[in-house]
PDB file of N, CA and C in Angstrom:
ATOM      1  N   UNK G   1      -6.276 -12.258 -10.664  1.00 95.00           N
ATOM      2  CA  UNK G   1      -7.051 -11.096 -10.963  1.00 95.00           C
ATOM      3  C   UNK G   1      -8.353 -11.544 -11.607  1.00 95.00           C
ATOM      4  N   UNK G   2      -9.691 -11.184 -11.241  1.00 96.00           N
ATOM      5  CA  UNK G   2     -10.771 -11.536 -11.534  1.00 96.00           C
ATOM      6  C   UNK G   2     -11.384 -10.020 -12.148  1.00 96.00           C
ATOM      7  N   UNK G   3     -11.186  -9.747 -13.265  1.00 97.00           N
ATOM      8  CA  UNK G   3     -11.564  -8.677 -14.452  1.00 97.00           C
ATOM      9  C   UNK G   3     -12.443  -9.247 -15.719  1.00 97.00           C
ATOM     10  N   UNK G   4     -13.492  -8.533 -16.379  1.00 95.00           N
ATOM     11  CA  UNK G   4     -14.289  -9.097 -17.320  1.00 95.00           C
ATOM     12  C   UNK G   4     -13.509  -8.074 -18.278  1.00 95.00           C
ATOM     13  N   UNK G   5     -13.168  -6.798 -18.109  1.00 95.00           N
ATOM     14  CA  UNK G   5     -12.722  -5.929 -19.187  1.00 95.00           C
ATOM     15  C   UNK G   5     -11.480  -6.169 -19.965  1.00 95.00           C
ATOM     16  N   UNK G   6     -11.262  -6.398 -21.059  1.00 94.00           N
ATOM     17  CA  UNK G   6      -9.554  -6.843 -21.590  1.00 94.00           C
ATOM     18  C   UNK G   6      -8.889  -5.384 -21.372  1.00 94.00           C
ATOM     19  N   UNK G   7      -9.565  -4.349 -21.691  1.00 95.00           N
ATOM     20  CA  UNK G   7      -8.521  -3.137 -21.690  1.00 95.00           C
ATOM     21  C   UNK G   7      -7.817  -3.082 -20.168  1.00 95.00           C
ATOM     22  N   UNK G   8      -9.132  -2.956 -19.576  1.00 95.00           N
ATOM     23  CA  UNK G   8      -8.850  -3.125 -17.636  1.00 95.00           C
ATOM     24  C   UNK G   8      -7.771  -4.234 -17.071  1.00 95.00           C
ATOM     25  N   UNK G   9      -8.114  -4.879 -17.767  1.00 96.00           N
ATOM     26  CA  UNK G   9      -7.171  -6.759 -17.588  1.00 96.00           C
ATOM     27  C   UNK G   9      -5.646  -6.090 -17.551  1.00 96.00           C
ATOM     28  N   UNK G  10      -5.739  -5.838 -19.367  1.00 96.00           N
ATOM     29  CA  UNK G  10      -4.164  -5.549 -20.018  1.00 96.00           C
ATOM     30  C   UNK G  10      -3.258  -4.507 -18.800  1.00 96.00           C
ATOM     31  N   UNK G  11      -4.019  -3.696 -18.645  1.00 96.00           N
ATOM     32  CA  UNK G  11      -3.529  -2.196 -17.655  1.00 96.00           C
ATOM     33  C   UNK G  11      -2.952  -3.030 -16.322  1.00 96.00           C
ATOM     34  N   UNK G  12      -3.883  -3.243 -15.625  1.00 97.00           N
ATOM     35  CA  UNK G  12      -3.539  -4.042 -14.640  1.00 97.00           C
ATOM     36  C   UNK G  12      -2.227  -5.116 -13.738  1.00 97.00           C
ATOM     37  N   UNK G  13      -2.757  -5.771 -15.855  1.00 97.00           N
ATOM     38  CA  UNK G  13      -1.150  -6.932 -16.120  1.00 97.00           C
ATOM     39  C   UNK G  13       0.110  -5.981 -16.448  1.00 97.00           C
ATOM     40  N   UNK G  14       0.184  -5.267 -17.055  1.00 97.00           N
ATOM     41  CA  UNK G  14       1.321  -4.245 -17.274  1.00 97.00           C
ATOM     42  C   UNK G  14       1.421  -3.522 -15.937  1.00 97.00           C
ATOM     43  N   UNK G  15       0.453  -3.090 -15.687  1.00 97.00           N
ATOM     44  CA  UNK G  15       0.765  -2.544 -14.086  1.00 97.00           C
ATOM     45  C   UNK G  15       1.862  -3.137 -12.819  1.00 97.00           C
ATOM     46  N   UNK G  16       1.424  -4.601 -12.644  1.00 96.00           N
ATOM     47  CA  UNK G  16       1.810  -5.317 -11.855  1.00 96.00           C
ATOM     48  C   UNK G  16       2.840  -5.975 -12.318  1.00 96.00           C
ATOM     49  N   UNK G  17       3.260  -6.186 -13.736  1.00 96.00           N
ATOM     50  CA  UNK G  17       4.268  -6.550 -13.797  1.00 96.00           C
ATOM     51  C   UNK G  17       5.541  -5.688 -14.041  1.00 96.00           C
ATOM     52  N   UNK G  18       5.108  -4.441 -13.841  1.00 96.00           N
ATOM     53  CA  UNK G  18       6.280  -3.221 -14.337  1.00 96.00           C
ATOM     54  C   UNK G  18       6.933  -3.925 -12.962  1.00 96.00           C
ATOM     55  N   UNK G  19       6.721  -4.138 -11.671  1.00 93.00           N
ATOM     56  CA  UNK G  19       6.913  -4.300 -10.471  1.00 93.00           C
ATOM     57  C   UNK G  19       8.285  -5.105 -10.353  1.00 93.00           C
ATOM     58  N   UNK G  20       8.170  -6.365 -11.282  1.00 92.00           N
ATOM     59  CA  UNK G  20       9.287  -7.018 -11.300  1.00 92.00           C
ATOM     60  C   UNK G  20       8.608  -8.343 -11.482  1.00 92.00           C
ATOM     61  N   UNK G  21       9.749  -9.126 -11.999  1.00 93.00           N
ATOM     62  CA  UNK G  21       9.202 -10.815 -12.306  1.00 93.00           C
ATOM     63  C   UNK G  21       7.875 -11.442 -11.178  1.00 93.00           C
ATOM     64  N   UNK G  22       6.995 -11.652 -11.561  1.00 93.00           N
ATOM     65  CA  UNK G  22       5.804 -12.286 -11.188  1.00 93.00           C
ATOM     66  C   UNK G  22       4.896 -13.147 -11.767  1.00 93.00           C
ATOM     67  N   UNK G  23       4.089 -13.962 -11.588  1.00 94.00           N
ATOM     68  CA  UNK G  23       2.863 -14.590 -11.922  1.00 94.00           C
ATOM     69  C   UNK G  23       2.070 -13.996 -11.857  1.00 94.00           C
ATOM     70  N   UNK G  24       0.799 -13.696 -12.912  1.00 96.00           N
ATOM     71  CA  UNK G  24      -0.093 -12.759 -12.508  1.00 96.00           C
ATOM     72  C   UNK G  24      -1.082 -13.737 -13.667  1.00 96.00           C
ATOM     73  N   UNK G  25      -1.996 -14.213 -12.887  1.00 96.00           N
ATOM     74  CA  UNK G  25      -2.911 -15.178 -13.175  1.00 96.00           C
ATOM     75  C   UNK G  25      -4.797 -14.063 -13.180  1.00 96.00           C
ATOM     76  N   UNK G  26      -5.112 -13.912 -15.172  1.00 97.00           N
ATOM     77  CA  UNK G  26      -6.481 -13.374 -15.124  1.00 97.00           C
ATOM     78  C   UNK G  26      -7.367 -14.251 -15.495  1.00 97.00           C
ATOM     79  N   UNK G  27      -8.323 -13.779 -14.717  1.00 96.00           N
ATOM     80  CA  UNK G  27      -9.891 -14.669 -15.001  1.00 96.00           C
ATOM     81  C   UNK G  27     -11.038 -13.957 -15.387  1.00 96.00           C
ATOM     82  N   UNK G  28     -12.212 -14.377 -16.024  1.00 95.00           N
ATOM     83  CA  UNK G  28     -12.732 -13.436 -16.145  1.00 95.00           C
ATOM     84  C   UNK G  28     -14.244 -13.939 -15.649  1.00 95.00           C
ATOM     85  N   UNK G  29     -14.459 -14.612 -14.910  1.00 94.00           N
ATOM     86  CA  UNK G  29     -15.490 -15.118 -13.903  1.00 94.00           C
ATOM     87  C   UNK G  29     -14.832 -16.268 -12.671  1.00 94.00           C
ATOM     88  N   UNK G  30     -15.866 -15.789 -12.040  1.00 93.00           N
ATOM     89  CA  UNK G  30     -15.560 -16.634 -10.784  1.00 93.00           C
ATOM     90  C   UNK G  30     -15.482 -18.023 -10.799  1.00 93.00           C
ATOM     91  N   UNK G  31     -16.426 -18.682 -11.270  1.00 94.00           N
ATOM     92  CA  UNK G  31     -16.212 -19.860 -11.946  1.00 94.00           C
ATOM     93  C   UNK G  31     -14.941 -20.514 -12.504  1.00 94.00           C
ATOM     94  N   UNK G  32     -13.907 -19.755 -13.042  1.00 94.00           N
ATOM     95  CA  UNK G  32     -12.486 -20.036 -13.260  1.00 94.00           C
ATOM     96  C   UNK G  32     -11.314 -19.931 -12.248  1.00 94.00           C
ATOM     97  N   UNK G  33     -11.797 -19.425 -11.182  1.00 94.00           N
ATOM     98  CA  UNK G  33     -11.234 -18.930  -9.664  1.00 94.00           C
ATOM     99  C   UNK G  33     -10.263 -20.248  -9.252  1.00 94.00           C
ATOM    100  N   UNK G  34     -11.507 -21.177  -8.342  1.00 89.00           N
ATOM    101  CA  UNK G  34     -10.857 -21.892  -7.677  1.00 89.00           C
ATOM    102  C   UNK G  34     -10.724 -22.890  -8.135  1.00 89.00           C
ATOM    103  N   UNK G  35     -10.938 -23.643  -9.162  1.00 92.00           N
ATOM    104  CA  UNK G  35      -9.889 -25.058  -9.985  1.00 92.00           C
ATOM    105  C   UNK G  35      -8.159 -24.651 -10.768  1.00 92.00           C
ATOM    106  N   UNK G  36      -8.648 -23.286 -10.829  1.00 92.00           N
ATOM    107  CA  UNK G  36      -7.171 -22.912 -11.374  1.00 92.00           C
ATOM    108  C   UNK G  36      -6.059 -22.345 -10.341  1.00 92.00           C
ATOM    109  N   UNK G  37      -7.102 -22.132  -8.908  1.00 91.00           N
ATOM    110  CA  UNK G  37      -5.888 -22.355  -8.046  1.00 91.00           C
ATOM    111  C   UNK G  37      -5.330 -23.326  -6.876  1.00 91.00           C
ATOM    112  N   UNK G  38      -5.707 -24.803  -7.213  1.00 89.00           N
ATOM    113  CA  UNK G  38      -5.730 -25.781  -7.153  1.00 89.00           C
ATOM    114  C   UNK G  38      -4.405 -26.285  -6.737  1.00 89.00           C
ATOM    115  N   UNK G  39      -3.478 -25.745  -7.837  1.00 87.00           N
ATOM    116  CA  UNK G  39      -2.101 -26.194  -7.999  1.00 87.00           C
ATOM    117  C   UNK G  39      -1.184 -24.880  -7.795  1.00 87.00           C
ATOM    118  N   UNK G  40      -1.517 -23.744  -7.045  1.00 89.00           N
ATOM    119  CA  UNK G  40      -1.024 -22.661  -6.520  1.00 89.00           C
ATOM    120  C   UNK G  40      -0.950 -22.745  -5.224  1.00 89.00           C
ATOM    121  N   UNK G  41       0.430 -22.467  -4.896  1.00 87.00           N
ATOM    122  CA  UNK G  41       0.561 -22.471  -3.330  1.00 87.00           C
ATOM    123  C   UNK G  41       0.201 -21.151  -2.140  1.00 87.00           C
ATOM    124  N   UNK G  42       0.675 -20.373  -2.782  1.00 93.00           N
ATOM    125  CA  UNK G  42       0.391 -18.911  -2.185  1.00 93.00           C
ATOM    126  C   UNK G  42       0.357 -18.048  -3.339  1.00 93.00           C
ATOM    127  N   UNK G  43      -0.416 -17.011  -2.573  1.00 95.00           N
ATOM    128  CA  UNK G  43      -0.892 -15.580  -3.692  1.00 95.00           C
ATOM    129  C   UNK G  43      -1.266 -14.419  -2.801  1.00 95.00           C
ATOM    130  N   UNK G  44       0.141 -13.567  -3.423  1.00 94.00           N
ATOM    131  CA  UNK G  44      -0.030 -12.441  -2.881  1.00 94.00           C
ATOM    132  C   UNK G  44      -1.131 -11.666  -2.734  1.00 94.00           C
ATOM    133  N   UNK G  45      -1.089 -11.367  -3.945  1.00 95.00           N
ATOM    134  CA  UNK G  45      -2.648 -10.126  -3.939  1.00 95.00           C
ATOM    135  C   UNK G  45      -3.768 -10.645  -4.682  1.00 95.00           C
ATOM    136  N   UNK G  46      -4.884 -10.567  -5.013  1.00 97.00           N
ATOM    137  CA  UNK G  46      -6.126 -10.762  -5.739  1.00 97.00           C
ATOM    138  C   UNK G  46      -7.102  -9.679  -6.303  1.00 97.00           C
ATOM    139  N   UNK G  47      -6.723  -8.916  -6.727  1.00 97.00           N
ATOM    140  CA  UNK G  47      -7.871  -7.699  -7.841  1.00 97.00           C
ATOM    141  C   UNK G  47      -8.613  -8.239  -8.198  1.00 97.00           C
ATOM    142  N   UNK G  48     -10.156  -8.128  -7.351  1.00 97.00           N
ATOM    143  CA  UNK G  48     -10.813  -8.317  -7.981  1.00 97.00           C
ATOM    144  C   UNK G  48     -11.815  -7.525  -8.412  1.00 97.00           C
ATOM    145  N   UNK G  49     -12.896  -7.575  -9.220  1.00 96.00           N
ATOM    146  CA  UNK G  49     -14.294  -6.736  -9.584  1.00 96.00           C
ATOM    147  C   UNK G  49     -14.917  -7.178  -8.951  1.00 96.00           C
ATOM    148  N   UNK G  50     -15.197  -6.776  -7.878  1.00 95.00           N
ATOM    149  CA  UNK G  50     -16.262  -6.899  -7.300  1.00 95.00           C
ATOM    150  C   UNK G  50     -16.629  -6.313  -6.349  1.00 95.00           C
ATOM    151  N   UNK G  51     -17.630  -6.351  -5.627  1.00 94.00           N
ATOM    152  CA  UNK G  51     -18.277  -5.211  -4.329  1.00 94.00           C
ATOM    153  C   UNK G  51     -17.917  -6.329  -3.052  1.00 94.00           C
ATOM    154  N   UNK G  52     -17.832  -5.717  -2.133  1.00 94.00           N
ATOM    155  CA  UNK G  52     -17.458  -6.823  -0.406  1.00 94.00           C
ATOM    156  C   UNK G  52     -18.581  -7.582  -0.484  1.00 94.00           C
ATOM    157  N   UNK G  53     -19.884  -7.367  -0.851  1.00 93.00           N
ATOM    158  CA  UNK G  53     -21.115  -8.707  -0.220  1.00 93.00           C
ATOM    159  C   UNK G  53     -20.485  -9.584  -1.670  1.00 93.00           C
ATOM    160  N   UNK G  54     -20.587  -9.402  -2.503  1.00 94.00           N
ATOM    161  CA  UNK G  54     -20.530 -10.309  -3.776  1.00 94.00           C
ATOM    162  C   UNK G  54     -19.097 -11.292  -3.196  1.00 94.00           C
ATOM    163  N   UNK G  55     -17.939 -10.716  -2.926  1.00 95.00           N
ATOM    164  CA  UNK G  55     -16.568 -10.993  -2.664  1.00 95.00           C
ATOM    165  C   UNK G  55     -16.913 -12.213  -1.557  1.00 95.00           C
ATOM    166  N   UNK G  56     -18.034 -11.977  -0.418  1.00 95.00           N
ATOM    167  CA  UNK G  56     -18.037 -12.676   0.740  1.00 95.00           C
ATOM    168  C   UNK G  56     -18.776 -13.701   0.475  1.00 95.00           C
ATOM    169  N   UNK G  57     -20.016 -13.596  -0.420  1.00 95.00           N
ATOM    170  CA  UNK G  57     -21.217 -14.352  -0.798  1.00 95.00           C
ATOM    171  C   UNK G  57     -20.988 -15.338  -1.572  1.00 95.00           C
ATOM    172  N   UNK G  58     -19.727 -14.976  -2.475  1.00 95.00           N
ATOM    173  CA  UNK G  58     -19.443 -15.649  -3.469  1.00 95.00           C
ATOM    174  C   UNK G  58     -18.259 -17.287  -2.708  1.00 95.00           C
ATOM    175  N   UNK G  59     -17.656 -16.350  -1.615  1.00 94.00           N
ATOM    176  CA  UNK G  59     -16.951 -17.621  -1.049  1.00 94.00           C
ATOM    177  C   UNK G  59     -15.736 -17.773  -1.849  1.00 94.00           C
ATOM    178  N   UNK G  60     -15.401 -16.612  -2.472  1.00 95.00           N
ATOM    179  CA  UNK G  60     -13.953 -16.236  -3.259  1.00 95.00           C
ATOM    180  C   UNK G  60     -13.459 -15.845  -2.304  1.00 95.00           C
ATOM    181  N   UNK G  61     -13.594 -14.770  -1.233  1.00 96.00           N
ATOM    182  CA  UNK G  61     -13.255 -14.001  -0.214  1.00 96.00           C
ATOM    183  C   UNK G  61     -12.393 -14.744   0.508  1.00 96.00           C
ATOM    184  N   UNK G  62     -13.001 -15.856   0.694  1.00 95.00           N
ATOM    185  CA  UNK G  62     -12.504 -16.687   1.868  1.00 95.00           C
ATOM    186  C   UNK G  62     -11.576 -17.444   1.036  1.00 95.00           C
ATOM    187  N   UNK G  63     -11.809 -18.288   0.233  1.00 93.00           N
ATOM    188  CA  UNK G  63     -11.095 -19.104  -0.462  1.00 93.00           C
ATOM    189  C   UNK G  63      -9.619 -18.869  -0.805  1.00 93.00           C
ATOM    190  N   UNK G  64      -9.343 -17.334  -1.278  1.00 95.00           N
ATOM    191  CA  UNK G  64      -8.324 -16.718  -1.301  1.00 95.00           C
ATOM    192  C   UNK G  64      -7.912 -16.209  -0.152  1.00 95.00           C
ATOM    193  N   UNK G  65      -8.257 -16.198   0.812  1.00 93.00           N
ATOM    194  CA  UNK G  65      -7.528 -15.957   2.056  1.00 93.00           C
ATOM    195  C   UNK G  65      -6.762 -16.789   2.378  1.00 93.00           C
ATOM    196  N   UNK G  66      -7.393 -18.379   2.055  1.00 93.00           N
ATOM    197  CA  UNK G  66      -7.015 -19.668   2.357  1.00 93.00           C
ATOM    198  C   UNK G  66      -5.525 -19.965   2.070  1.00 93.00           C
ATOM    199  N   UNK G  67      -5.578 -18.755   0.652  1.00 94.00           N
ATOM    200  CA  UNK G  67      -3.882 -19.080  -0.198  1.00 94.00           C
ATOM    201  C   UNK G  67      -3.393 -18.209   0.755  1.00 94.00           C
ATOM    202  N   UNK G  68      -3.990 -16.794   1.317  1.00 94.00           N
ATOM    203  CA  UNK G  68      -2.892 -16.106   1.727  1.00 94.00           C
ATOM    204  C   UNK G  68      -3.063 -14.592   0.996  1.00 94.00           C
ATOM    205  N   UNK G  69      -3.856 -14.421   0.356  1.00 95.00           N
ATOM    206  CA  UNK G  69      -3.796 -13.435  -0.452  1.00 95.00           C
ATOM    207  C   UNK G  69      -4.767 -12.103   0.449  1.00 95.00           C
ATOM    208  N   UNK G  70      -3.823 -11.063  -0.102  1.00 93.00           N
ATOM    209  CA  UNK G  70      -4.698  -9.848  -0.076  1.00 93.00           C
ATOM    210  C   UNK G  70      -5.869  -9.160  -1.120  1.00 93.00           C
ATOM    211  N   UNK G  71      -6.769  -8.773  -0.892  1.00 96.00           N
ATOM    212  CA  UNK G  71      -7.890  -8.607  -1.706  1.00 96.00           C
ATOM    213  C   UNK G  71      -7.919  -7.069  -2.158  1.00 96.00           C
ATOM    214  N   UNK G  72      -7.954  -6.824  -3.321  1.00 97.00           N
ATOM    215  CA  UNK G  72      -8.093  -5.538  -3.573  1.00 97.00           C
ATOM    216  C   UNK G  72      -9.507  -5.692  -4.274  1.00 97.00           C
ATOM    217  N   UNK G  73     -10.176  -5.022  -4.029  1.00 96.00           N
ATOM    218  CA  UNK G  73     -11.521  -4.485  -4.880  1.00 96.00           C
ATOM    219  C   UNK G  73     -11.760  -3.384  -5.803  1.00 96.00           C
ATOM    220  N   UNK G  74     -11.857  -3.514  -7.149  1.00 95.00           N
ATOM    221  CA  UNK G  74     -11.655  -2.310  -8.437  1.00 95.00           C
ATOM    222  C   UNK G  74     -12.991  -1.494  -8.524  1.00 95.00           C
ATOM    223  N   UNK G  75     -14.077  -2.033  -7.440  1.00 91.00           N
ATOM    224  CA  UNK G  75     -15.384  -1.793  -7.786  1.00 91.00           C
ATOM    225  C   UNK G  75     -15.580  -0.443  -6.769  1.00 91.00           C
ATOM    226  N   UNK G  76     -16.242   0.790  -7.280  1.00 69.00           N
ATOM    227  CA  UNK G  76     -16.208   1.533  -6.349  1.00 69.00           C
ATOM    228  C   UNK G  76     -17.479   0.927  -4.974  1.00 69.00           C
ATOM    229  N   UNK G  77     -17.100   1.707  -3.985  1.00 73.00           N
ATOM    230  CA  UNK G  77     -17.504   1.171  -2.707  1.00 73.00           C
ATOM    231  C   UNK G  77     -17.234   1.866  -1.674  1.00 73.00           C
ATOM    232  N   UNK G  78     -17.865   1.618  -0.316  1.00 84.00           N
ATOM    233  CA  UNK G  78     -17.685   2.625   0.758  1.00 84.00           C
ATOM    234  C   UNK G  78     -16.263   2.536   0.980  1.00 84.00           C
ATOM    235  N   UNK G  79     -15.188   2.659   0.861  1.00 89.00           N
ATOM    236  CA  UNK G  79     -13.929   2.568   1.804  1.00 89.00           C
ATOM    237  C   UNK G  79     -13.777   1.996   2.737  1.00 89.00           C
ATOM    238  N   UNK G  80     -14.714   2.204   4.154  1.00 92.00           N
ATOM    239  CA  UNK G  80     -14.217   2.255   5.236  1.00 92.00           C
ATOM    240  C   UNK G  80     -14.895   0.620   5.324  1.00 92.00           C
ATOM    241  N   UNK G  81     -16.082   0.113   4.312  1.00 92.00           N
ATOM    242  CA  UNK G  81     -16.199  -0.578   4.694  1.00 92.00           C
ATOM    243  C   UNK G  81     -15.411  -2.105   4.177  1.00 92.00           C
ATOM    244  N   UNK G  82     -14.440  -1.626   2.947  1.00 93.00           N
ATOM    245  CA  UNK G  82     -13.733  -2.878   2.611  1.00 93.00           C
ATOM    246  C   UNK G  82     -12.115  -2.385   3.250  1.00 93.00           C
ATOM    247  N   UNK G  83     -12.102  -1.947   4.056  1.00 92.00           N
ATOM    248  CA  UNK G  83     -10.908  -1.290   5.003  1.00 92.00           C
ATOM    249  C   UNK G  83     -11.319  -2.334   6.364  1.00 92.00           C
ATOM    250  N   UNK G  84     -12.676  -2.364   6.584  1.00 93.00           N
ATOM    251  CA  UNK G  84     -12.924  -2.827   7.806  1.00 93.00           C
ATOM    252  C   UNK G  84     -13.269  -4.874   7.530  1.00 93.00           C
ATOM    253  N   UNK G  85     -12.864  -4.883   6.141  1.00 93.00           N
ATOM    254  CA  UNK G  85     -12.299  -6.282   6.109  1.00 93.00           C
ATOM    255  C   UNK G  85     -11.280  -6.649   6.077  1.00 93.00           C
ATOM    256  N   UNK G  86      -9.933  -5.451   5.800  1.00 93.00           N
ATOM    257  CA  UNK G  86      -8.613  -5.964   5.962  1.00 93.00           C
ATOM    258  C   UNK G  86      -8.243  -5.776   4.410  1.00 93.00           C
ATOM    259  N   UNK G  87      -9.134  -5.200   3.638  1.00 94.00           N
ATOM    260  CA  UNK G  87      -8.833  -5.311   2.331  1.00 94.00           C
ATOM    261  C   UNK G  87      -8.504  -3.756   1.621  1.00 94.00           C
ATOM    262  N   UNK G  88      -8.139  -3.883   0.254  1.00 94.00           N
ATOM    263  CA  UNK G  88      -7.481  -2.139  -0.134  1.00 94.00           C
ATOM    264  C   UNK G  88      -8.849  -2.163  -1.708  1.00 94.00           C
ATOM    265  N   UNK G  89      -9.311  -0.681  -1.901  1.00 94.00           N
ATOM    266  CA  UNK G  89      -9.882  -0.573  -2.776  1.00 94.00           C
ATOM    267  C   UNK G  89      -9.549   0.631  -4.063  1.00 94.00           C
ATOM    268  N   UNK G  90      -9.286  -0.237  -4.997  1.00 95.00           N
ATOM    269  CA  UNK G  90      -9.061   0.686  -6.046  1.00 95.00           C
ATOM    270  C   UNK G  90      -9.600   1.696  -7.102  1.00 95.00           C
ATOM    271  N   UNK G  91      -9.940   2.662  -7.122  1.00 91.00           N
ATOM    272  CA  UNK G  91     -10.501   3.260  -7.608  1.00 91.00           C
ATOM    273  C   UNK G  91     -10.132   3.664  -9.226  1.00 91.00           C
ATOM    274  N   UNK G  92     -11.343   3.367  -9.807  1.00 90.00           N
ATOM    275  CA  UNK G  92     -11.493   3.354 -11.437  1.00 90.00           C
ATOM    276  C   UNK G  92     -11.594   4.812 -11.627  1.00 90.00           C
ATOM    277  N   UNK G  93     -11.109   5.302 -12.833  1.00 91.00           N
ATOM    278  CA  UNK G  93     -10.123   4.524 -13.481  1.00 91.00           C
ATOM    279  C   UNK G  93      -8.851   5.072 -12.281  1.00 91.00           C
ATOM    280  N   UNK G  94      -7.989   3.888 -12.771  1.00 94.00           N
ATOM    281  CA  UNK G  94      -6.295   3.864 -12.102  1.00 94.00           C
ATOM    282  C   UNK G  94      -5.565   4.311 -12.517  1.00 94.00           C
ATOM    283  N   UNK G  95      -4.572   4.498 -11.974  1.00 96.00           N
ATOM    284  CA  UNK G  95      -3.065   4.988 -12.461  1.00 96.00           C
ATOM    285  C   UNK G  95      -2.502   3.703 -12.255  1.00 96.00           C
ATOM    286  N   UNK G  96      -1.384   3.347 -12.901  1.00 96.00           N
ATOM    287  CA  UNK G  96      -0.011   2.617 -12.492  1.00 96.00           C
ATOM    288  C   UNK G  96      -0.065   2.718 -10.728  1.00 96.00           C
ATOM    289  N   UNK G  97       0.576   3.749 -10.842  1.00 96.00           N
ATOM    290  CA  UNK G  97       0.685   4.559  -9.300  1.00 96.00           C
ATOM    291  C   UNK G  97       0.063   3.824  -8.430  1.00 96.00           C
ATOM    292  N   UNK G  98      -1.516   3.983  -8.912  1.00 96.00           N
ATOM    293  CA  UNK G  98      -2.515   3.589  -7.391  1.00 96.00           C
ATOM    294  C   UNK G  98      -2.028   2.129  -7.792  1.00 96.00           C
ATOM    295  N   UNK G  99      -2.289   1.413  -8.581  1.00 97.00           N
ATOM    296  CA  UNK G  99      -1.970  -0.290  -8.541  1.00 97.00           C
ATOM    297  C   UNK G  99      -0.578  -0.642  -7.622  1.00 97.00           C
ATOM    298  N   UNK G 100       0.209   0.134  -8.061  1.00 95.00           N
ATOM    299  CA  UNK G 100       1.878  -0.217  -7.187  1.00 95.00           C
ATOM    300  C   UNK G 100       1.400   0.244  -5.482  1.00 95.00           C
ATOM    301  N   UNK G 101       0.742   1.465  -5.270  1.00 94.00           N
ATOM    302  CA  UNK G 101       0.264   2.036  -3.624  1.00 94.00           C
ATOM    303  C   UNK G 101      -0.344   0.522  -3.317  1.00 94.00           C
ATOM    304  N   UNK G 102      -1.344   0.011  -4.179  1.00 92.00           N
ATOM    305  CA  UNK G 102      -2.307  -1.312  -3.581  1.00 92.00           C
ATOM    306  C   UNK G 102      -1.395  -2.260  -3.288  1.00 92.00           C
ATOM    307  N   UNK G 103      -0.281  -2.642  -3.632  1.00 90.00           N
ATOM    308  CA  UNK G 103       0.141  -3.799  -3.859  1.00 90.00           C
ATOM    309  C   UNK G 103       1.367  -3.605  -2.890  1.00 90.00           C
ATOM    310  N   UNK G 104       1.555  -2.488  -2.507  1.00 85.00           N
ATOM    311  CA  UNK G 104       2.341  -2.301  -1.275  1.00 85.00           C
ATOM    312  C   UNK G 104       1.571  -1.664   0.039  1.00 85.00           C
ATOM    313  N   UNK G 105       0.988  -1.199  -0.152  1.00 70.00           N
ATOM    314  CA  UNK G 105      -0.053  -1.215   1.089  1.00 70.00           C
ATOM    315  C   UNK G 105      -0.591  -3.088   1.461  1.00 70.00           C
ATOM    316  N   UNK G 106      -1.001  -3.701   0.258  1.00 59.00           N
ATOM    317  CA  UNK G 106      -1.086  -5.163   0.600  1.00 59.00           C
ATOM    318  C   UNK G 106      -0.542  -5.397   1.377  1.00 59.00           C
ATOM    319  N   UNK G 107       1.070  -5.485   1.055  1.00 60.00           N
ATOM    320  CA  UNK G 107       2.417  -6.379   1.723  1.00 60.00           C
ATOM    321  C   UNK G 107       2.355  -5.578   2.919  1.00 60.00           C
ATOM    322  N   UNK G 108       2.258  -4.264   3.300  1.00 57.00           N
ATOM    323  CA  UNK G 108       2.428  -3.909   4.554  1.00 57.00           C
ATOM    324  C   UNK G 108       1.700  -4.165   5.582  1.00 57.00           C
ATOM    325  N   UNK G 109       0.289  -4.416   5.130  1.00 52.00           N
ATOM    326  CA  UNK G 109      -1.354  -4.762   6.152  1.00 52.00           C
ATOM    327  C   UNK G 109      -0.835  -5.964   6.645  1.00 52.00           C
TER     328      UNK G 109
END
């Protein structure tokens, strides 16, 4: 999860872990991204803050695909157009609810 907010972070981490035993690895710049997943084999999902050009530009996009992961985006944005990357977008503020819909809509895409 790539979040700068701790309140946003905390929600998130409680969110995803109501789910059941998991790893849930936060960062709070990109810069901490890919050396810390180095020694990670696969990853389900990825929340991140950010908009689709930043996500693509940044070369996080891809990088985490590399593991396997699905991309959720917390940043508001057109829909259709981070739909038309294969990715789910979450809309601020969240519920529990929408985080558990993202994270199973993930596994189903």
């Amino acid at each position: 999860m790539l979040e700068r907010d701790a309140l946003i972070s905390a929600d998130l981490i409680q969110a995803i872990e109501s789910l059941g035993p998991c790893r849930v690895m936060h960062f709070s710049s990109i810069e901490q991204v890919t050396p810390a997943l180095e020694d990670v084999g696969a990853v389900d999902a990825a929340f991140l803050e950010m908009r689709v050009d930043d996500a693509l530009s940044s070369g996080l996009a891809a990088h985490l695909a590399k593991h396997g992961a699905r991309l959720v985006l917390t940043l508001g944005e057109d829909v259709e157009r981070v739909m038309g990357e294969g990715w789910r977008l979450l809309l601020r503020p969240f519920t529990e609810r929408m985080v558990h819909d993202a994270l199973i809509e993930t596994s189903a895409a």
